C-alpha cells in the first residue's frame, strides 16, 4: 500500500493491511519527504498507532481531538504529530513497565481534551531548540537522509557501509556480491530455518573459495571486514526483533524502474545455500504473496519481467513487498530456529554476537588455514 500522512487512508483497507506492511508504508512516506527525525522507526511507530486509533470504533475521543486540531488550523500531518506527542508519554510509561490503571487512562483522556494547536506549536518549537524533534513539527529535507537514521548498538555507520561496499566492489570474481546483494543474502540466511556456518556463506559472498590477496592486503583488514559482515548480520536481527520489520538496503532503481533487483538475487542465493525444503513450501503458499515478489524481482520467475518500465509508485510498492516477504519468512521459520537452538544445534548464540571460532578450527574466511594462523593472528 502507499501511505500519505496528508491524506486519510481508507479505514477498511487500512485495517485489512498487515500491520508490518502499514509500518513499512509509513516509513516509505517519510523517506520520500526526507524527514530528518533522529529516530525514524519510533516516529513511524507512533504514526501507526495514531492512524490505528483514528479508525478504531472505541477511540471516539481521539477522533474528536483530531477534528478539533484540524479546525484550529493544523494540517493532517501536524495533527497526527500533535496526537502522537500525547501518545508518546503513554508509550514511555508502558516501556518502563508502569501498570495501566484507570487513573492513567483518565489522565490520557484529559491530556487529549487539553491539547490545542497553540499548545502543540509551542511544545514543538521548544523541542526543535534542543529536545526530541520526533514529535515536533514537520521537518524540512535533510542534506543526507540516510545519515540521519538511528543507529542501534552494533549497527554499521554510513562510513563503515561505504568501506564494506568498496571492499566488495574490489573483488575480481564476477560472482562476488555487491553491498545490496549481500544485504539480501544475509536476510535469507537470517530467516532460514537452518544455520549456515560462516565457512560456507563467506565463500559465496567472495564468489570464490578465498578472496583476492590484493583485497585482503593484511590480517587486520581481513578481521575488520569480517567483523563488519557479522555486525551487519546482527543489526538486521536487532531491527527485526525490535520492530518486526526491516527495510532492505537498496540502490537506485534500474533501467526498468525496479528497486531491489540485486537484493532479491542475493536473497535467493541465500535461500539456495540454506537448502531447506521449507522454503519451497513457503514460496508456493497462497497466503505468501509478498514473499513471491522476491523471486519475481530477482528475475527467476520471468527473466523478461517487467515488460515495460515501472512507475515510481509501483517501484516503491515492490520494495515494501520485499521487506514484508522477508519479515514473514523470518516469523514463519521462528519456531524451527528456536527448536534448533533448544536442541543445541541452532544459531542462537551466533545471532546475538560474532560466532565463536576455536583457535584450531578452520578460519571462517574460507582460506583453509587454521584460525590461529590466519585471521586469528590479529585477535
mmCIF file of N, CA and C in Angstrom, residues 218-301:
data_model
loop_
_atom_site.group_PDB
_atom_site.id
_atom_site.type_symbol
_atom_site.label_atom_id
_atom_site.label_comp_id
_atom_site.label_asym_id
_atom_site.label_seq_id
_atom_site.Cartn_x
_atom_site.Cartn_y
_atom_site.Cartn_z
ATOM 1 N N UNK A 218 46.154 -7.360 4.400
ATOM 2 C CA UNK A 218 46.764 -7.727 5.674
ATOM 3 C C UNK A 218 45.705 -8.329 6.581
ATOM 4 N N UNK A 219 46.140 -8.986 7.628
ATOM 5 C CA UNK A 219 45.213 -9.702 8.502
ATOM 6 C C UNK A 219 44.310 -8.759 9.277
ATOM 7 N N UNK A 220 44.817 -7.568 9.614
ATOM 8 C CA UNK A 220 43.970 -6.608 10.316
ATOM 9 C C UNK A 220 42.776 -6.205 9.455
ATOM 10 N N UNK A 221 43.026 -5.981 8.163
ATOM 11 C CA UNK A 221 41.943 -5.600 7.262
ATOM 12 C C UNK A 221 40.953 -6.750 7.111
ATOM 13 N N UNK A 222 41.478 -7.978 7.004
ATOM 14 C CA UNK A 222 40.592 -9.134 6.890
ATOM 15 C C UNK A 222 39.693 -9.257 8.106
ATOM 16 N N UNK A 223 40.276 -9.100 9.301
ATOM 17 C CA UNK A 223 39.496 -9.213 10.526
ATOM 18 C C UNK A 223 38.444 -8.120 10.604
ATOM 19 N N UNK A 224 38.807 -6.881 10.208
ATOM 20 C CA UNK A 224 37.864 -5.772 10.243
ATOM 21 C C UNK A 224 36.666 -6.025 9.321
ATOM 22 N N UNK A 225 36.929 -6.504 8.107
ATOM 23 C CA UNK A 225 35.848 -6.716 7.153
ATOM 24 C C UNK A 225 34.931 -7.852 7.592
ATOM 25 N N UNK A 226 35.516 -8.896 8.174
ATOM 26 C CA UNK A 226 34.681 -9.986 8.688
ATOM 27 C C UNK A 226 33.782 -9.486 9.817
ATOM 28 N N UNK A 227 34.320 -8.633 10.675
ATOM 29 C CA UNK A 227 33.517 -8.094 11.763
ATOM 30 C C UNK A 227 32.400 -7.192 11.239
ATOM 31 N N UNK A 228 32.670 -6.443 10.161
ATOM 32 C CA UNK A 228 31.618 -5.616 9.572
ATOM 33 C C UNK A 228 30.461 -6.479 9.083
ATOM 34 N N UNK A 229 30.766 -7.596 8.454
ATOM 35 C CA UNK A 229 29.718 -8.502 7.965
ATOM 36 C C UNK A 229 28.936 -9.086 9.134
ATOM 37 N N UNK A 230 29.648 -9.509 10.192
ATOM 38 C CA UNK A 230 28.972 -10.081 11.357
ATOM 39 C C UNK A 230 28.063 -9.040 12.024
ATOM 40 N N UNK A 231 28.564 -7.821 12.113
ATOM 41 C CA UNK A 231 27.753 -6.769 12.739
ATOM 42 C C UNK A 231 26.543 -6.424 11.888
ATOM 43 N N UNK A 232 26.704 -6.462 10.573
ATOM 44 C CA UNK A 232 25.552 -6.219 9.701
ATOM 45 C C UNK A 232 24.490 -7.282 9.942
ATOM 46 N N UNK A 233 24.926 -8.522 10.043
ATOM 47 C CA UNK A 233 24.020 -9.648 10.347
ATOM 48 C C UNK A 233 23.238 -9.352 11.625
ATOM 49 N N UNK A 234 23.965 -9.009 12.695
ATOM 50 C CA UNK A 234 23.312 -8.805 13.989
ATOM 51 C C UNK A 234 22.416 -7.576 14.002
ATOM 52 N N UNK A 235 22.778 -6.527 13.271
ATOM 53 C CA UNK A 235 21.944 -5.326 13.276
ATOM 54 C C UNK A 235 20.619 -5.562 12.549
ATOM 55 N N UNK A 236 20.628 -6.415 11.520
ATOM 56 C CA UNK A 236 19.373 -6.766 10.839
ATOM 57 C C UNK A 236 18.454 -7.498 11.809
ATOM 58 N N UNK A 237 19.024 -8.444 12.546
ATOM 59 C CA UNK A 237 18.235 -9.171 13.542
ATOM 60 C C UNK A 237 17.712 -8.217 14.616
ATOM 61 N N UNK A 238 18.569 -7.278 15.033
ATOM 62 C CA UNK A 238 18.152 -6.323 16.051
ATOM 63 C C UNK A 238 16.948 -5.516 15.616
ATOM 64 N N UNK A 239 16.936 -5.060 14.363
ATOM 65 C CA UNK A 239 15.786 -4.292 13.862
ATOM 66 C C UNK A 239 14.534 -5.159 13.820
ATOM 67 N N UNK A 240 14.680 -6.409 13.374
ATOM 68 C CA UNK A 240 13.516 -7.297 13.295
ATOM 69 C C UNK A 240 12.951 -7.591 14.676
ATOM 70 N N UNK A 241 13.832 -7.888 15.625
ATOM 71 C CA UNK A 241 13.364 -8.222 16.965
ATOM 72 C C UNK A 241 12.714 -7.031 17.652
ATOM 73 N N UNK A 242 13.168 -5.829 17.292
ATOM 74 C CA UNK A 242 12.675 -4.628 17.960
ATOM 75 C C UNK A 242 11.400 -4.089 17.325
ATOM 76 N N UNK A 243 11.293 -4.197 16.003
ATOM 77 C CA UNK A 243 10.190 -3.537 15.314
ATOM 78 C C UNK A 243 9.393 -4.438 14.380
ATOM 79 N N UNK A 244 9.837 -5.678 14.190
ATOM 80 C CA UNK A 244 9.159 -6.665 13.337
ATOM 81 C C UNK A 244 9.315 -6.416 11.844
ATOM 82 N N UNK A 245 9.978 -5.342 11.444
ATOM 83 C CA UNK A 245 10.203 -5.094 10.024
ATOM 84 C C UNK A 245 11.633 -4.622 9.810
ATOM 85 N N UNK A 246 12.125 -4.827 8.600
ATOM 86 C CA UNK A 246 13.457 -4.354 8.225
ATOM 87 C C UNK A 246 13.380 -3.878 6.780
ATOM 88 N N UNK A 247 13.808 -2.650 6.533
ATOM 89 C CA UNK A 247 13.796 -2.109 5.178
ATOM 90 C C UNK A 247 15.070 -2.504 4.447
ATOM 91 N N UNK A 248 14.976 -3.188 3.315
ATOM 92 C CA UNK A 248 16.166 -3.619 2.580
ATOM 93 C C UNK A 248 17.066 -2.443 2.210
ATOM 94 N N UNK A 249 18.357 -2.705 2.195
ATOM 95 C CA UNK A 249 19.338 -1.713 1.771
ATOM 96 C C UNK A 249 19.487 -1.832 0.257
ATOM 97 N N UNK A 250 18.911 -0.901 -0.478
ATOM 98 C CA UNK A 250 18.917 -0.992 -1.937
ATOM 99 C C UNK A 250 19.448 0.294 -2.554
ATOM 100 N N UNK A 251 19.935 0.180 -3.778
ATOM 101 C CA UNK A 251 20.437 1.322 -4.529
ATOM 102 C C UNK A 251 19.299 1.921 -5.366
ATOM 103 N N UNK A 252 19.642 2.774 -6.299
ATOM 104 C CA UNK A 252 18.646 3.397 -7.157
ATOM 105 C C UNK A 252 17.968 2.355 -8.049
ATOM 106 N N UNK A 253 16.718 2.616 -8.505
ATOM 107 C CA UNK A 253 16.051 1.672 -9.421
ATOM 108 C C UNK A 253 16.868 1.476 -10.690
ATOM 109 N N UNK A 254 16.722 0.278 -11.290
ATOM 110 C CA UNK A 254 17.445 0.009 -12.534
ATOM 111 C C UNK A 254 16.721 0.658 -13.718
ATOM 112 N N UNK A 255 17.177 0.325 -14.934
ATOM 113 C CA UNK A 255 16.633 0.989 -16.123
ATOM 114 C C UNK A 255 15.162 0.668 -16.351
ATOM 115 N N UNK A 256 14.640 -0.371 -15.691
ATOM 116 C CA UNK A 256 13.216 -0.701 -15.813
ATOM 117 C C UNK A 256 12.398 -0.191 -14.632
ATOM 118 N N UNK A 257 13.034 0.601 -13.768
ATOM 119 C CA UNK A 257 12.324 1.157 -12.626
ATOM 120 C C UNK A 257 12.182 0.194 -11.468
ATOM 121 N N UNK A 258 12.951 -0.908 -11.477
ATOM 122 C CA UNK A 258 12.848 -1.924 -10.428
ATOM 123 C C UNK A 258 13.872 -1.632 -9.335
ATOM 124 N N UNK A 259 13.403 -1.440 -8.108
ATOM 125 C CA UNK A 259 14.286 -1.291 -6.951
ATOM 126 C C UNK A 259 14.501 -2.648 -6.296
ATOM 127 N N UNK A 260 15.722 -2.889 -5.834
ATOM 128 C CA UNK A 260 15.993 -4.108 -5.075
ATOM 129 C C UNK A 260 16.286 -5.329 -5.914
ATOM 130 N N UNK A 261 16.641 -5.150 -7.183
ATOM 131 C CA UNK A 261 16.935 -6.315 -8.035
ATOM 132 C C UNK A 261 18.103 -7.121 -7.456
ATOM 133 N N UNK A 262 19.219 -6.440 -7.149
ATOM 134 C CA UNK A 262 20.382 -7.141 -6.607
ATOM 135 C C UNK A 262 20.070 -7.716 -5.224
ATOM 136 N N UNK A 263 19.278 -7.000 -4.419
ATOM 137 C CA UNK A 263 18.896 -7.500 -3.089
ATOM 138 C C UNK A 263 18.127 -8.814 -3.221
ATOM 139 N N UNK A 264 17.159 -8.847 -4.135
ATOM 140 C CA UNK A 264 16.343 -10.055 -4.332
ATOM 141 C C UNK A 264 17.198 -11.218 -4.826
ATOM 142 N N UNK A 265 18.150 -10.938 -5.726
ATOM 143 C CA UNK A 265 19.018 -12.009 -6.209
ATOM 144 C C UNK A 265 19.918 -12.527 -5.101
ATOM 145 N N UNK A 266 20.400 -11.613 -4.253
ATOM 146 C CA UNK A 266 21.179 -12.060 -3.110
ATOM 147 C C UNK A 266 20.348 -12.901 -2.160
ATOM 148 N N UNK A 267 19.093 -12.506 -1.949
ATOM 149 C CA UNK A 267 18.195 -13.266 -1.075
ATOM 150 C C UNK A 267 18.019 -14.689 -1.616
ATOM 151 N N UNK A 268 17.800 -14.809 -2.914
ATOM 152 C CA UNK A 268 17.577 -16.130 -3.496
ATOM 153 C C UNK A 268 18.839 -16.984 -3.436
ATOM 154 N N UNK A 269 20.019 -16.373 -3.515
ATOM 155 C CA UNK A 269 21.259 -17.139 -3.337
ATOM 156 C C UNK A 269 21.326 -17.684 -1.910
ATOM 157 N N UNK A 270 20.861 -16.890 -0.948
ATOM 158 C CA UNK A 270 20.818 -17.360 0.431
ATOM 159 C C UNK A 270 19.823 -18.493 0.621
ATOM 160 N N UNK A 271 18.684 -18.405 -0.050
ATOM 161 C CA UNK A 271 17.688 -19.478 0.014
ATOM 162 C C UNK A 271 18.295 -20.787 -0.494
ATOM 163 N N UNK A 272 18.982 -20.719 -1.634
ATOM 164 C CA UNK A 272 19.578 -21.936 -2.211
ATOM 165 C C UNK A 272 20.691 -22.489 -1.324
ATOM 166 N N UNK A 273 21.493 -21.599 -0.727
ATOM 167 C CA UNK A 273 22.565 -22.076 0.147
ATOM 168 C C UNK A 273 21.990 -22.741 1.388
ATOM 169 N N UNK A 274 20.896 -22.200 1.899
ATOM 170 C CA UNK A 274 20.230 -22.807 3.055
ATOM 171 C C UNK A 274 19.810 -24.241 2.750
ATOM 172 N N UNK A 275 19.264 -24.456 1.553
ATOM 173 C CA UNK A 275 18.902 -25.802 1.133
ATOM 174 C C UNK A 275 17.736 -26.411 1.871
ATOM 175 N N UNK A 276 16.999 -25.632 2.646
ATOM 176 C CA UNK A 276 15.877 -26.173 3.409
ATOM 177 C C UNK A 276 14.653 -26.353 2.521
ATOM 178 N N UNK A 277 14.004 -27.498 2.667
ATOM 179 C CA UNK A 277 12.792 -27.763 1.899
ATOM 180 C C UNK A 277 11.653 -26.835 2.309
ATOM 181 N N UNK A 278 11.777 -26.243 3.497
ATOM 182 C CA UNK A 278 10.719 -25.357 3.967
ATOM 183 C C UNK A 278 10.529 -24.136 3.088
ATOM 184 N N UNK A 279 11.585 -23.711 2.392
ATOM 185 C CA UNK A 279 11.457 -22.544 1.522
ATOM 186 C C UNK A 279 10.489 -22.803 0.371
ATOM 187 N N UNK A 280 10.606 -23.975 -0.265
ATOM 188 C CA UNK A 280 9.739 -24.286 -1.406
ATOM 189 C C UNK A 280 8.272 -24.269 -0.989
ATOM 190 N N UNK A 281 7.990 -24.823 0.179
ATOM 191 C CA UNK A 281 6.614 -24.842 0.680
ATOM 192 C C UNK A 281 6.117 -23.428 0.945
ATOM 193 N N UNK A 282 7.005 -22.589 1.496
ATOM 194 C CA UNK A 282 6.611 -21.223 1.817
ATOM 195 C C UNK A 282 6.381 -20.395 0.554
ATOM 196 N N UNK A 283 7.239 -20.548 -0.447
ATOM 197 C CA UNK A 283 7.106 -19.770 -1.676
ATOM 198 C C UNK A 283 5.831 -20.115 -2.448
ATOM 199 N N UNK A 284 5.350 -21.337 -2.289
ATOM 200 C CA UNK A 284 4.158 -21.757 -3.032
ATOM 201 C C UNK A 284 2.861 -21.575 -2.244
ATOM 202 N N UNK A 285 2.973 -21.105 -0.991
ATOM 203 C CA UNK A 285 1.772 -20.895 -0.182
ATOM 204 C C UNK A 285 0.978 -19.722 -0.735
ATOM 205 N N UNK A 286 -0.322 -19.887 -0.890
ATOM 206 C CA UNK A 286 -1.173 -18.849 -1.469
ATOM 207 C C UNK A 286 -1.215 -17.596 -0.605
ATOM 208 N N UNK A 287 -0.992 -17.770 0.709
ATOM 209 C CA UNK A 287 -1.073 -16.623 1.620
ATOM 210 C C UNK A 287 0.206 -15.802 1.660
ATOM 211 N N UNK A 288 1.230 -16.214 0.932
ATOM 212 C CA UNK A 288 2.529 -15.539 0.999
ATOM 213 C C UNK A 288 2.847 -14.800 -0.297
ATOM 214 N N UNK A 289 1.935 -13.973 -0.749
ATOM 215 C CA UNK A 289 2.143 -13.242 -1.994
ATOM 216 C C UNK A 289 3.335 -12.314 -1.943
ATOM 217 N N UNK A 290 3.572 -11.674 -0.775
ATOM 218 C CA UNK A 290 4.700 -10.751 -0.668
ATOM 219 C C UNK A 290 6.028 -11.479 -0.835
ATOM 220 N N UNK A 291 6.122 -12.696 -0.313
ATOM 221 C CA UNK A 291 7.366 -13.453 -0.433
ATOM 222 C C UNK A 291 7.630 -13.818 -1.891
ATOM 223 N N UNK A 292 6.591 -14.130 -2.649
ATOM 224 C CA UNK A 292 6.757 -14.497 -4.053
ATOM 225 C C UNK A 292 7.307 -13.333 -4.873
ATOM 226 N N UNK A 293 7.128 -12.114 -4.390
ATOM 227 C CA UNK A 293 7.664 -10.954 -5.104
ATOM 228 C C UNK A 293 9.190 -11.040 -5.188
ATOM 229 N N UNK A 294 9.833 -11.654 -4.200
ATOM 230 C CA UNK A 294 11.301 -11.695 -4.177
ATOM 231 C C UNK A 294 11.859 -12.435 -5.393
ATOM 232 N N UNK A 295 11.444 -13.686 -5.703
ATOM 233 C CA UNK A 295 11.967 -14.324 -6.917
ATOM 234 C C UNK A 295 11.515 -13.627 -8.197
ATOM 235 N N UNK A 296 10.363 -12.962 -8.158
ATOM 236 C CA UNK A 296 9.924 -12.211 -9.342
ATOM 237 C C UNK A 296 10.891 -11.057 -9.615
ATOM 238 N N UNK A 297 11.197 -10.275 -8.575
ATOM 239 C CA UNK A 297 12.125 -9.163 -8.735
ATOM 240 C C UNK A 297 13.525 -9.667 -9.102
ATOM 241 N N UNK A 298 13.892 -10.839 -8.593
ATOM 242 C CA UNK A 298 15.199 -11.414 -8.907
ATOM 243 C C UNK A 298 15.294 -11.883 -10.358
ATOM 244 N N UNK A 299 14.146 -11.962 -11.048
ATOM 245 C CA UNK A 299 14.139 -12.417 -12.430
ATOM 246 C C UNK A 299 14.109 -13.917 -12.574
ATOM 247 N N UNK A 300 13.750 -14.632 -11.494
ATOM 248 C CA UNK A 300 13.752 -16.088 -11.530
ATOM 249 C C UNK A 300 12.421 -16.670 -11.982
ATOM 250 N N UNK A 301 11.378 -15.873 -11.999
ATOM 251 C CA UNK A 301 10.082 -16.329 -12.491
ATOM 252 C C UNK A 301 9.958 -16.019 -13.980
#
